[in-house]
């Protein structure tokens, strides 16, 4: 019997599906989190063998002691965490229980962007020129070395939160006070190019499944402009020249950082001259329901196959890349409650057979803070065999579907 401990099985939004995936491949799944058990999603409750509520997941020493004292716990074979903030906790628990997987030293390069890039620089992977800065003065020194434009981002952040493009001295002066709450930042060369992902399920260092998605526009632009409807396009055809070097780089990054078994999510850039440049990598899946997007590319249960990979080091689904899949995230105009949705009937009439998921907030729901979540006020997910037709549908939905909110 395989006993697996999963950290935070009910949050973020994808975690219940990963918990289900473990249970469906025959694991006994134990969960720990700071959510009361009664408030866990039904799917999580159905998938768990046991659950331990802790006062805080971020008091790592206390959590280790609480798990060690957990009388309902069986001997553990795997400890999994798919949420960025819990990666070090998972590593410390593995060390405490003698469980295979990334230890703390192996996890740090996936959490610390400067450590990550130093390791890849040493291996000859092209990264943006970069400096670590812990003070305002160090930020100025780094910018003087790099020149404008630069990117400022948290060393241990996830996604594009607290990430800024800075074009000149005045912008730098304006941005630095916004980063006072961030203890360490990476000051990087700005790479002007298209941005892609390279996502994998890996078994003992070998890639069993890979996915490439295209951000339209790149997240840094989308996060700074509320009117944009960001798109993520999971690509059907990975065997094309303009993706080849990025995929090869992704495989090398996994090898250099010593990742063995589980999910990885990497972002990379392709410049106009064809040069590919590493962005960053996490030892986890992407968020914003991009794992759901993957399952519509190949028509297989990604969550279950991830569970099979981590539990049994096997992968059984046939990979048939049959569709391109577009997710179009929508942001309502105005603040307050969703009062009106325009264009949805026309979208359904034109593209209904291609829409695989309507996740839009309904009329009457409170609008979300678009700065805090890519999902924003919901999304439409669609798929088609032809990439150009997929992009055309995505653009028409981005421009023709509107949600309106008011108090």
Tab-separated table of C-alpha atoms in Angstrom:
chain	number	residue	atom	x	y	z
A	1	UNK	CA	0.000	0.000	0.000
A	2	UNK	CA	1.269	3.450	-0.924
A	3	UNK	CA	0.753	6.089	1.777
A	4	UNK	CA	0.981	9.686	0.530
A	5	UNK	CA	0.864	12.884	2.546
A	6	UNK	CA	-0.345	15.914	0.572
A	7	UNK	CA	0.019	19.435	1.901
A	8	UNK	CA	-3.045	21.687	1.570
A	9	UNK	CA	-5.281	19.223	-0.303
A	10	UNK	CA	-8.156	21.698	-0.642
A	11	UNK	CA	-6.388	24.877	-1.763
A	12	UNK	CA	-5.573	26.314	-4.321
A	13	UNK	CA	-8.364	25.417	-6.721
A	14	UNK	CA	-6.595	22.521	-8.484
A	15	UNK	CA	-5.563	20.710	-5.323
A	16	UNK	CA	-8.757	18.655	-4.874
A	17	UNK	CA	-8.207	17.151	-8.328
A	18	UNK	CA	-4.624	16.197	-7.513
A	19	UNK	CA	-5.834	14.643	-4.256
A	20	UNK	CA	-8.392	12.665	-6.246
A	21	UNK	CA	-5.703	11.600	-8.697
A	22	UNK	CA	-3.659	10.037	-5.909
A	23	UNK	CA	-6.636	8.174	-4.488
A	24	UNK	CA	-7.730	6.848	-7.884
A	25	UNK	CA	-4.377	5.182	-8.548
A	26	UNK	CA	-4.615	3.249	-5.274
A	27	UNK	CA	-2.841	5.478	-2.745
A	28	UNK	CA	-3.991	6.018	0.809
A	29	UNK	CA	-3.977	9.812	0.942
A	30	UNK	CA	-3.399	11.783	4.129
A	31	UNK	CA	-3.799	15.548	4.111
A	32	UNK	CA	-2.526	18.371	6.294
A	33	UNK	CA	-3.710	21.955	6.154
A	34	UNK	CA	-4.970	24.895	8.147
A	35	UNK	CA	-8.526	24.572	6.795
A	36	UNK	CA	-11.053	22.905	9.150
A	37	UNK	CA	-11.897	19.438	7.864
A	38	UNK	CA	-15.598	20.292	7.667
A	39	UNK	CA	-14.797	23.061	5.183
A	40	UNK	CA	-12.783	20.887	2.791
A	41	UNK	CA	-14.304	20.379	-0.667
A	42	UNK	CA	-16.403	17.228	-0.970
A	43	UNK	CA	-13.997	15.743	-3.513
A	44	UNK	CA	-11.148	16.083	-1.021
A	45	UNK	CA	-13.090	14.462	1.820
A	46	UNK	CA	-13.989	11.567	-0.448
A	47	UNK	CA	-10.349	11.061	-1.451
A	48	UNK	CA	-8.634	11.298	1.941
A	49	UNK	CA	-7.891	8.478	4.360
A	50	UNK	CA	-7.041	10.962	7.113
A	51	UNK	CA	-6.665	14.680	7.691
A	52	UNK	CA	-4.729	16.739	10.218
A	53	UNK	CA	-5.667	20.373	10.758
A	54	UNK	CA	-2.751	22.493	11.949
A	55	UNK	CA	-2.956	26.068	13.285
A	56	UNK	CA	-0.568	27.330	10.604
A	57	UNK	CA	1.255	25.712	7.700
A	58	UNK	CA	3.954	28.376	7.927
A	59	UNK	CA	5.213	27.403	11.388
A	60	UNK	CA	7.289	24.612	9.862
A	61	UNK	CA	8.871	23.374	13.107
A	62	UNK	CA	5.462	23.047	14.739
A	63	UNK	CA	3.975	21.280	11.702
A	64	UNK	CA	6.759	18.673	11.717
A	65	UNK	CA	6.138	17.968	15.404
A	66	UNK	CA	2.383	17.753	14.861
A	67	UNK	CA	2.744	15.295	11.994
A	68	UNK	CA	5.195	13.209	14.029
A	69	UNK	CA	2.636	13.081	16.856
A	70	UNK	CA	-0.303	12.278	14.539
A	71	UNK	CA	-1.627	8.957	15.821
A	72	UNK	CA	-3.693	8.300	12.715
A	73	UNK	CA	-0.700	8.546	10.428
A	74	UNK	CA	0.653	5.470	8.669
A	75	UNK	CA	4.242	5.021	7.488
A	76	UNK	CA	4.708	7.510	4.668
A	77	UNK	CA	6.096	6.659	1.234
A	78	UNK	CA	5.636	10.039	-0.491
A	79	UNK	CA	5.105	13.635	0.622
A	80	UNK	CA	3.677	15.912	-2.039
A	81	UNK	CA	3.051	19.638	-2.276
A	82	UNK	CA	1.880	21.346	-5.453
A	83	UNK	CA	1.531	24.842	-3.978
A	84	UNK	CA	4.562	27.122	-4.211
A	85	UNK	CA	4.567	28.484	-0.624
A	86	UNK	CA	4.590	24.951	0.858
A	87	UNK	CA	7.547	23.552	-1.084
A	88	UNK	CA	10.129	24.022	1.684
A	89	UNK	CA	7.755	22.572	4.288
A	90	UNK	CA	7.345	19.480	2.097
A	91	UNK	CA	11.123	19.169	1.778
A	92	UNK	CA	11.631	19.445	5.536
A	93	UNK	CA	8.950	16.827	6.158
A	94	UNK	CA	10.665	14.480	3.694
A	95	UNK	CA	13.903	14.892	5.576
A	96	UNK	CA	12.193	14.360	8.935
A	97	UNK	CA	10.439	11.171	7.788
A	98	UNK	CA	13.132	9.792	5.462
A	99	UNK	CA	10.830	9.984	2.440
A	100	UNK	CA	12.206	10.182	-1.133
A	101	UNK	CA	11.807	13.361	-3.146
A	102	UNK	CA	13.374	16.806	-3.166
A	103	UNK	CA	15.145	17.687	0.079
A	104	UNK	CA	15.645	21.263	1.271
A	105	UNK	CA	18.907	21.809	-0.602
A	106	UNK	CA	17.377	20.439	-3.808
A	107	UNK	CA	14.211	22.511	-3.362
A	108	UNK	CA	15.931	25.866	-2.839
A	109	UNK	CA	16.894	26.375	-6.512
A	110	UNK	CA	13.223	25.992	-7.424
A	111	UNK	CA	12.210	28.615	-4.855
A	112	UNK	CA	15.090	31.096	-4.948
A	113	UNK	CA	15.244	32.701	-8.403
A	114	UNK	CA	18.801	33.913	-7.933
A	115	UNK	CA	20.054	30.486	-6.809
A	116	UNK	CA	18.126	28.959	-9.716
A	117	UNK	CA	19.757	31.186	-12.303
A	118	UNK	CA	23.237	30.773	-10.831
A	119	UNK	CA	22.956	26.994	-11.184
A	120	UNK	CA	21.759	27.322	-14.770
A	121	UNK	CA	24.389	29.914	-15.648
A	122	UNK	CA	27.054	27.464	-14.523
A	123	UNK	CA	25.542	24.811	-16.817
A	124	UNK	CA	25.496	27.103	-19.846
A	125	UNK	CA	21.739	27.768	-19.939
A	126	UNK	CA	20.954	31.269	-21.239
A	127	UNK	CA	19.289	33.259	-18.461
A	128	UNK	CA	18.617	37.000	-18.222
A	129	UNK	CA	21.556	38.856	-16.693
A	130	UNK	CA	20.623	39.234	-13.058
A	131	UNK	CA	21.528	40.503	-9.613
A	132	UNK	CA	20.177	39.806	-6.144
A	133	UNK	CA	19.239	42.891	-4.141
A	134	UNK	CA	18.251	43.135	-0.470
A	135	UNK	CA	18.342	46.937	-0.188
A	136	UNK	CA	17.265	49.954	-2.209
A	137	UNK	CA	20.923	50.826	-2.748
A	138	UNK	CA	21.611	47.339	-4.130
A	139	UNK	CA	18.710	47.756	-6.579
A	140	UNK	CA	20.223	50.998	-7.853
A	141	UNK	CA	23.628	49.357	-8.204
A	142	UNK	CA	22.139	46.472	-10.181
A	143	UNK	CA	20.271	48.795	-12.512
A	144	UNK	CA	23.457	50.777	-13.106
A	145	UNK	CA	25.141	47.530	-14.201
A	146	UNK	CA	22.277	46.286	-16.383
A	147	UNK	CA	20.876	49.486	-17.817
A	148	UNK	CA	17.190	50.098	-18.582
A	149	UNK	CA	14.770	48.458	-19.057
A	150	UNK	CA	14.957	45.977	-16.172
A	151	UNK	CA	12.601	43.594	-14.407
A	152	UNK	CA	12.238	43.620	-10.621
A	153	UNK	CA	10.676	40.512	-9.074
A	154	UNK	CA	10.667	38.729	-5.695
A	155	UNK	CA	13.431	36.146	-5.255
A	156	UNK	CA	10.967	33.554	-3.904
A	157	UNK	CA	7.764	34.692	-5.602
A	158	UNK	CA	5.402	32.784	-7.852
A	159	UNK	CA	3.817	33.984	-11.053
A	160	UNK	CA	4.037	37.686	-11.854
A	161	UNK	CA	2.934	39.105	-8.485
A	162	UNK	CA	5.090	42.066	-7.378
A	163	UNK	CA	6.878	41.961	-10.732
A	164	UNK	CA	7.591	45.218	-12.549
A	165	UNK	CA	9.174	46.347	-15.768
A	166	UNK	CA	11.109	49.547	-15.097
A	167	UNK	CA	12.046	51.723	-18.058
A	168	UNK	CA	13.779	54.725	-16.515
A	169	UNK	CA	14.918	56.411	-13.313
A	170	UNK	CA	11.533	57.936	-12.543
A	171	UNK	CA	9.790	54.564	-12.822
A	172	UNK	CA	12.409	52.975	-10.587
A	173	UNK	CA	11.823	55.622	-7.943
A	174	UNK	CA	8.081	54.939	-8.142
A	175	UNK	CA	8.392	51.137	-7.990
A	176	UNK	CA	10.900	50.689	-5.179
A	177	UNK	CA	8.474	51.779	-2.395
A	178	UNK	CA	5.980	49.151	-3.630
A	179	UNK	CA	8.572	46.441	-2.915
A	180	UNK	CA	9.322	47.396	0.697
A	181	UNK	CA	7.446	44.283	1.879
A	182	UNK	CA	9.636	42.014	-0.285
A	183	UNK	CA	12.848	41.015	1.558
A	184	UNK	CA	14.867	40.090	-1.550
A	185	UNK	CA	14.369	40.950	-5.191
A	186	UNK	CA	15.955	39.818	-8.411
A	187	UNK	CA	16.942	42.662	-10.723
A	188	UNK	CA	17.072	41.239	-14.235
A	189	UNK	CA	17.753	42.144	-17.812
A	190	UNK	CA	14.453	42.685	-19.619
A	191	UNK	CA	13.967	40.083	-22.347
A	192	UNK	CA	11.813	41.359	-25.187
A	193	UNK	CA	10.087	38.372	-26.754
A	194	UNK	CA	7.147	36.024	-26.755
A	195	UNK	CA	6.610	34.001	-23.590
A	196	UNK	CA	5.880	30.288	-23.421
A	197	UNK	CA	5.653	27.554	-20.809
A	198	UNK	CA	7.299	24.163	-20.710
A	199	UNK	CA	5.374	21.886	-18.355
A	200	UNK	CA	6.162	18.263	-17.589
A	201	UNK	CA	5.254	15.184	-15.655
A	202	UNK	CA	8.620	13.604	-14.984
A	203	UNK	CA	9.498	10.137	-13.677
A	204	UNK	CA	12.952	9.542	-12.254
A	205	UNK	CA	14.296	12.447	-14.267
A	206	UNK	CA	12.732	11.339	-17.564
A	207	UNK	CA	9.927	13.370	-19.144
A	208	UNK	CA	6.777	11.259	-19.473
A	209	UNK	CA	4.510	14.104	-20.601
A	210	UNK	CA	5.252	17.601	-21.828
A	211	UNK	CA	3.107	20.623	-22.598
A	212	UNK	CA	3.894	23.966	-24.179
A	213	UNK	CA	1.555	26.921	-23.729
A	214	UNK	CA	1.757	30.369	-25.290
A	215	UNK	CA	0.898	33.463	-23.256
A	216	UNK	CA	-1.003	36.109	-25.241
A	217	UNK	CA	0.110	38.697	-24.261
A	218	UNK	CA	2.990	37.941	-21.880
A	219	UNK	CA	1.848	38.043	-18.231
A	220	UNK	CA	3.793	41.190	-17.364
A	221	UNK	CA	1.697	43.137	-19.886
A	222	UNK	CA	-1.582	41.458	-18.962
A	223	UNK	CA	-1.076	42.069	-15.254
A	224	UNK	CA	-0.556	45.782	-15.828
A	225	UNK	CA	-3.626	46.462	-17.990
A	226	UNK	CA	-7.072	45.705	-16.623
A	227	UNK	CA	-8.809	45.976	-19.999
A	228	UNK	CA	-6.855	43.012	-21.416
A	229	UNK	CA	-8.448	39.559	-21.559
A	230	UNK	CA	-5.353	37.356	-21.084
A	231	UNK	CA	-5.111	34.181	-23.138
A	232	UNK	CA	-3.168	30.978	-22.540
A	233	UNK	CA	-2.936	28.712	-25.592
A	234	UNK	CA	-1.862	25.096	-25.022
A	235	UNK	CA	-0.322	23.981	-28.303
A	236	UNK	CA	-1.140	20.799	-30.155
A	237	UNK	CA	1.948	20.594	-32.339
A	238	UNK	CA	5.173	20.657	-30.324
A	239	UNK	CA	7.258	19.408	-33.232
A	240	UNK	CA	7.776	22.804	-34.881
A	241	UNK	CA	11.075	24.671	-35.308
A	242	UNK	CA	10.236	27.742	-33.205
A	243	UNK	CA	9.554	25.570	-30.118
A	244	UNK	CA	12.437	23.107	-30.483
A	245	UNK	CA	15.113	25.082	-28.635
A	246	UNK	CA	12.749	26.022	-25.815
A	247	UNK	CA	11.764	22.394	-25.271
A	248	UNK	CA	15.407	21.310	-25.375
A	249	UNK	CA	16.258	24.012	-22.848
A	250	UNK	CA	13.415	22.857	-20.577
A	251	UNK	CA	14.708	19.300	-20.569
A	252	UNK	CA	18.210	20.515	-19.765
A	253	UNK	CA	16.936	22.690	-16.903
A	254	UNK	CA	15.210	19.667	-15.343
A	255	UNK	CA	18.436	17.680	-15.662
A	256	UNK	CA	20.648	20.444	-14.223
A	257	UNK	CA	18.391	21.059	-11.228
A	258	UNK	CA	18.087	17.332	-10.545
A	259	UNK	CA	14.301	17.100	-10.577
A	260	UNK	CA	13.183	13.487	-10.402
A	261	UNK	CA	9.460	12.725	-10.161
A	262	UNK	CA	6.395	14.956	-10.297
A	263	UNK	CA	5.192	18.124	-12.031
A	264	UNK	CA	7.324	21.007	-13.284
A	265	UNK	CA	6.269	24.361	-14.717
A	266	UNK	CA	8.823	26.454	-16.606
A	267	UNK	CA	8.475	29.769	-18.419
A	268	UNK	CA	10.775	30.861	-21.238
A	269	UNK	CA	11.102	33.541	-23.883
A	270	UNK	CA	11.705	33.494	-27.629
A	271	UNK	CA	13.184	36.716	-28.969
A	272	UNK	CA	12.526	38.118	-32.430
A	273	UNK	CA	15.943	36.896	-33.571
A	274	UNK	CA	15.088	33.319	-32.496
A	275	UNK	CA	17.206	33.243	-29.327
A	276	UNK	CA	15.558	31.382	-26.437
A	277	UNK	CA	16.029	32.580	-22.870
A	278	UNK	CA	15.099	30.865	-19.623
A	279	UNK	CA	12.553	32.575	-17.380
A	280	UNK	CA	11.966	30.513	-14.248
A	281	UNK	CA	10.855	27.045	-13.147
A	282	UNK	CA	8.789	25.653	-10.307
A	283	UNK	CA	8.687	22.082	-8.992
A	284	UNK	CA	4.909	22.212	-9.271
A	285	UNK	CA	2.163	22.540	-11.888
A	286	UNK	CA	0.957	25.860	-13.296
A	287	UNK	CA	-2.113	27.459	-11.768
A	288	UNK	CA	-5.189	29.159	-13.223
A	289	UNK	CA	-6.615	25.791	-14.397
A	290	UNK	CA	-3.834	25.285	-16.942
A	291	UNK	CA	-3.610	21.622	-15.889
A	292	UNK	CA	-7.262	21.213	-16.904
A	293	UNK	CA	-6.270	22.795	-20.202
A	294	UNK	CA	-3.671	20.070	-20.721
A	295	UNK	CA	-6.211	17.292	-20.412
A	296	UNK	CA	-8.194	18.752	-23.321
A	297	UNK	CA	-5.088	18.759	-25.519
A	298	UNK	CA	-4.572	14.998	-25.245
A	299	UNK	CA	-7.879	13.716	-23.794
A	300	UNK	CA	-6.392	12.108	-20.699
A	301	UNK	CA	-6.741	12.659	-16.958
A	302	UNK	CA	-3.600	14.641	-16.126
A	303	UNK	CA	-4.322	14.607	-12.390
A	304	UNK	CA	-4.584	10.814	-12.288
A	305	UNK	CA	-1.478	10.266	-14.398
A	306	UNK	CA	0.477	12.612	-12.137
A	307	UNK	CA	-0.705	10.468	-9.208
A	308	UNK	CA	0.399	7.307	-10.998
A	309	UNK	CA	3.777	8.859	-11.754
A	310	UNK	CA	4.535	9.872	-8.154
A	311	UNK	CA	3.124	6.698	-6.589
A	312	UNK	CA	4.149	3.954	-8.985
A	313	UNK	CA	6.663	5.645	-11.332
A	314	UNK	CA	4.437	4.724	-14.248
A	315	UNK	CA	2.475	6.543	-16.951
A	316	UNK	CA	-0.314	4.675	-18.723
A	317	UNK	CA	-2.308	7.167	-20.808
A	318	UNK	CA	-1.725	7.341	-24.537
A	319	UNK	CA	-0.522	10.801	-25.570
A	320	UNK	CA	-2.483	11.903	-28.614
A	321	UNK	CA	-2.018	15.639	-29.085
A	322	UNK	CA	-5.303	16.206	-30.864
A	323	UNK	CA	-6.269	19.825	-30.113
A	324	UNK	CA	-5.017	23.304	-29.402
A	325	UNK	CA	-6.732	24.634	-26.277
A	326	UNK	CA	-7.319	28.314	-25.504
A	327	UNK	CA	-8.327	29.772	-22.169
A	328	UNK	CA	-9.597	33.356	-22.305
A	329	UNK	CA	-9.752	35.007	-18.889
A	330	UNK	CA	-12.267	37.831	-18.497
A	331	UNK	CA	-12.250	40.923	-16.311
A	332	UNK	CA	-15.467	42.782	-15.666
A	333	UNK	CA	-15.760	46.488	-16.264
A	334	UNK	CA	-16.628	48.370	-13.105
A	335	UNK	CA	-16.593	47.288	-9.465
A	336	UNK	CA	-18.974	45.397	-7.211
A	337	UNK	CA	-21.405	42.739	-8.442
A	338	UNK	CA	-21.667	41.267	-11.939
A	339	UNK	CA	-24.816	42.865	-13.379
A	340	UNK	CA	-24.639	42.062	-17.075
A	341	UNK	CA	-22.853	39.804	-19.555
A	342	UNK	CA	-22.864	40.901	-23.195
A	343	UNK	CA	-21.902	38.747	-26.135
A	344	UNK	CA	-22.138	35.329	-24.477
A	345	UNK	CA	-25.121	34.155	-26.528
A	346	UNK	CA	-23.355	35.118	-29.755
A	347	UNK	CA	-20.205	33.299	-28.628
A	348	UNK	CA	-22.174	30.158	-27.809
A	349	UNK	CA	-23.974	30.281	-31.127
A	350	UNK	CA	-20.757	30.729	-33.099
A	351	UNK	CA	-18.392	28.488	-31.131
A	352	UNK	CA	-20.495	26.385	-28.778
A	353	UNK	CA	-19.280	23.043	-30.158
A	354	UNK	CA	-15.687	24.054	-29.382
A	355	UNK	CA	-16.243	25.390	-25.848
A	356	UNK	CA	-15.204	22.786	-23.279
A	357	UNK	CA	-15.622	24.866	-20.121
A	358	UNK	CA	-17.664	27.976	-19.279
A	359	UNK	CA	-16.283	29.208	-15.966
A	360	UNK	CA	-17.579	32.792	-16.105
A	361	UNK	CA	-18.964	34.306	-12.928
A	362	UNK	CA	-22.761	34.464	-13.122
A	363	UNK	CA	-24.839	37.606	-12.834
A	364	UNK	CA	-25.138	38.406	-9.134
A	365	UNK	CA	-21.670	37.176	-8.164
A	366	UNK	CA	-19.166	39.557	-6.613
A	367	UNK	CA	-16.342	40.602	-8.857
A	368	UNK	CA	-12.855	39.289	-7.976
A	369	UNK	CA	-9.700	41.369	-7.618
A	370	UNK	CA	-8.072	40.978	-11.024
A	371	UNK	CA	-4.661	41.905	-9.628
A	372	UNK	CA	-4.675	38.896	-7.299
A	373	UNK	CA	-5.725	36.118	-9.691
A	374	UNK	CA	-5.287	35.390	-13.383
A	375	UNK	CA	-8.664	33.631	-13.309
A	376	UNK	CA	-10.196	37.054	-12.572
A	377	UNK	CA	-13.956	36.933	-13.219
A	378	UNK	CA	-13.867	33.539	-14.881
A	379	UNK	CA	-12.961	32.210	-18.289
A	380	UNK	CA	-14.042	30.354	-21.363
A	381	UNK	CA	-11.950	27.376	-22.470
A	382	UNK	CA	-12.226	26.117	-26.043
A	383	UNK	CA	-10.356	23.800	-28.352
A	384	UNK	CA	-9.832	23.168	-32.052
A	385	UNK	CA	-7.506	21.082	-34.193
A	386	UNK	CA	-6.304	24.092	-36.186
A	387	UNK	CA	-4.161	26.656	-34.360
A	388	UNK	CA	-5.140	29.668	-36.453
A	389	UNK	CA	-8.834	28.936	-35.988
A	390	UNK	CA	-8.225	28.536	-32.255
A	391	UNK	CA	-6.537	31.957	-32.135
A	392	UNK	CA	-9.308	33.564	-34.167
A	393	UNK	CA	-11.972	32.263	-31.779
A	394	UNK	CA	-9.930	33.331	-28.763
A	395	UNK	CA	-9.453	36.854	-30.121
A	396	UNK	CA	-13.110	37.268	-30.957
A	397	UNK	CA	-14.107	36.173	-27.443
A	398	UNK	CA	-11.485	38.466	-25.918
A	399	UNK	CA	-12.840	41.429	-27.870
A	400	UNK	CA	-16.537	40.623	-28.088
A	401	UNK	CA	-17.503	39.213	-24.690
A	402	UNK	CA	-17.909	41.712	-21.839
A	403	UNK	CA	-18.893	41.502	-18.195
A	404	UNK	CA	-20.151	44.584	-16.353
A	405	UNK	CA	-20.140	45.155	-12.601
A	406	UNK	CA	-21.572	47.859	-10.372
A	407	UNK	CA	-22.258	48.307	-6.637
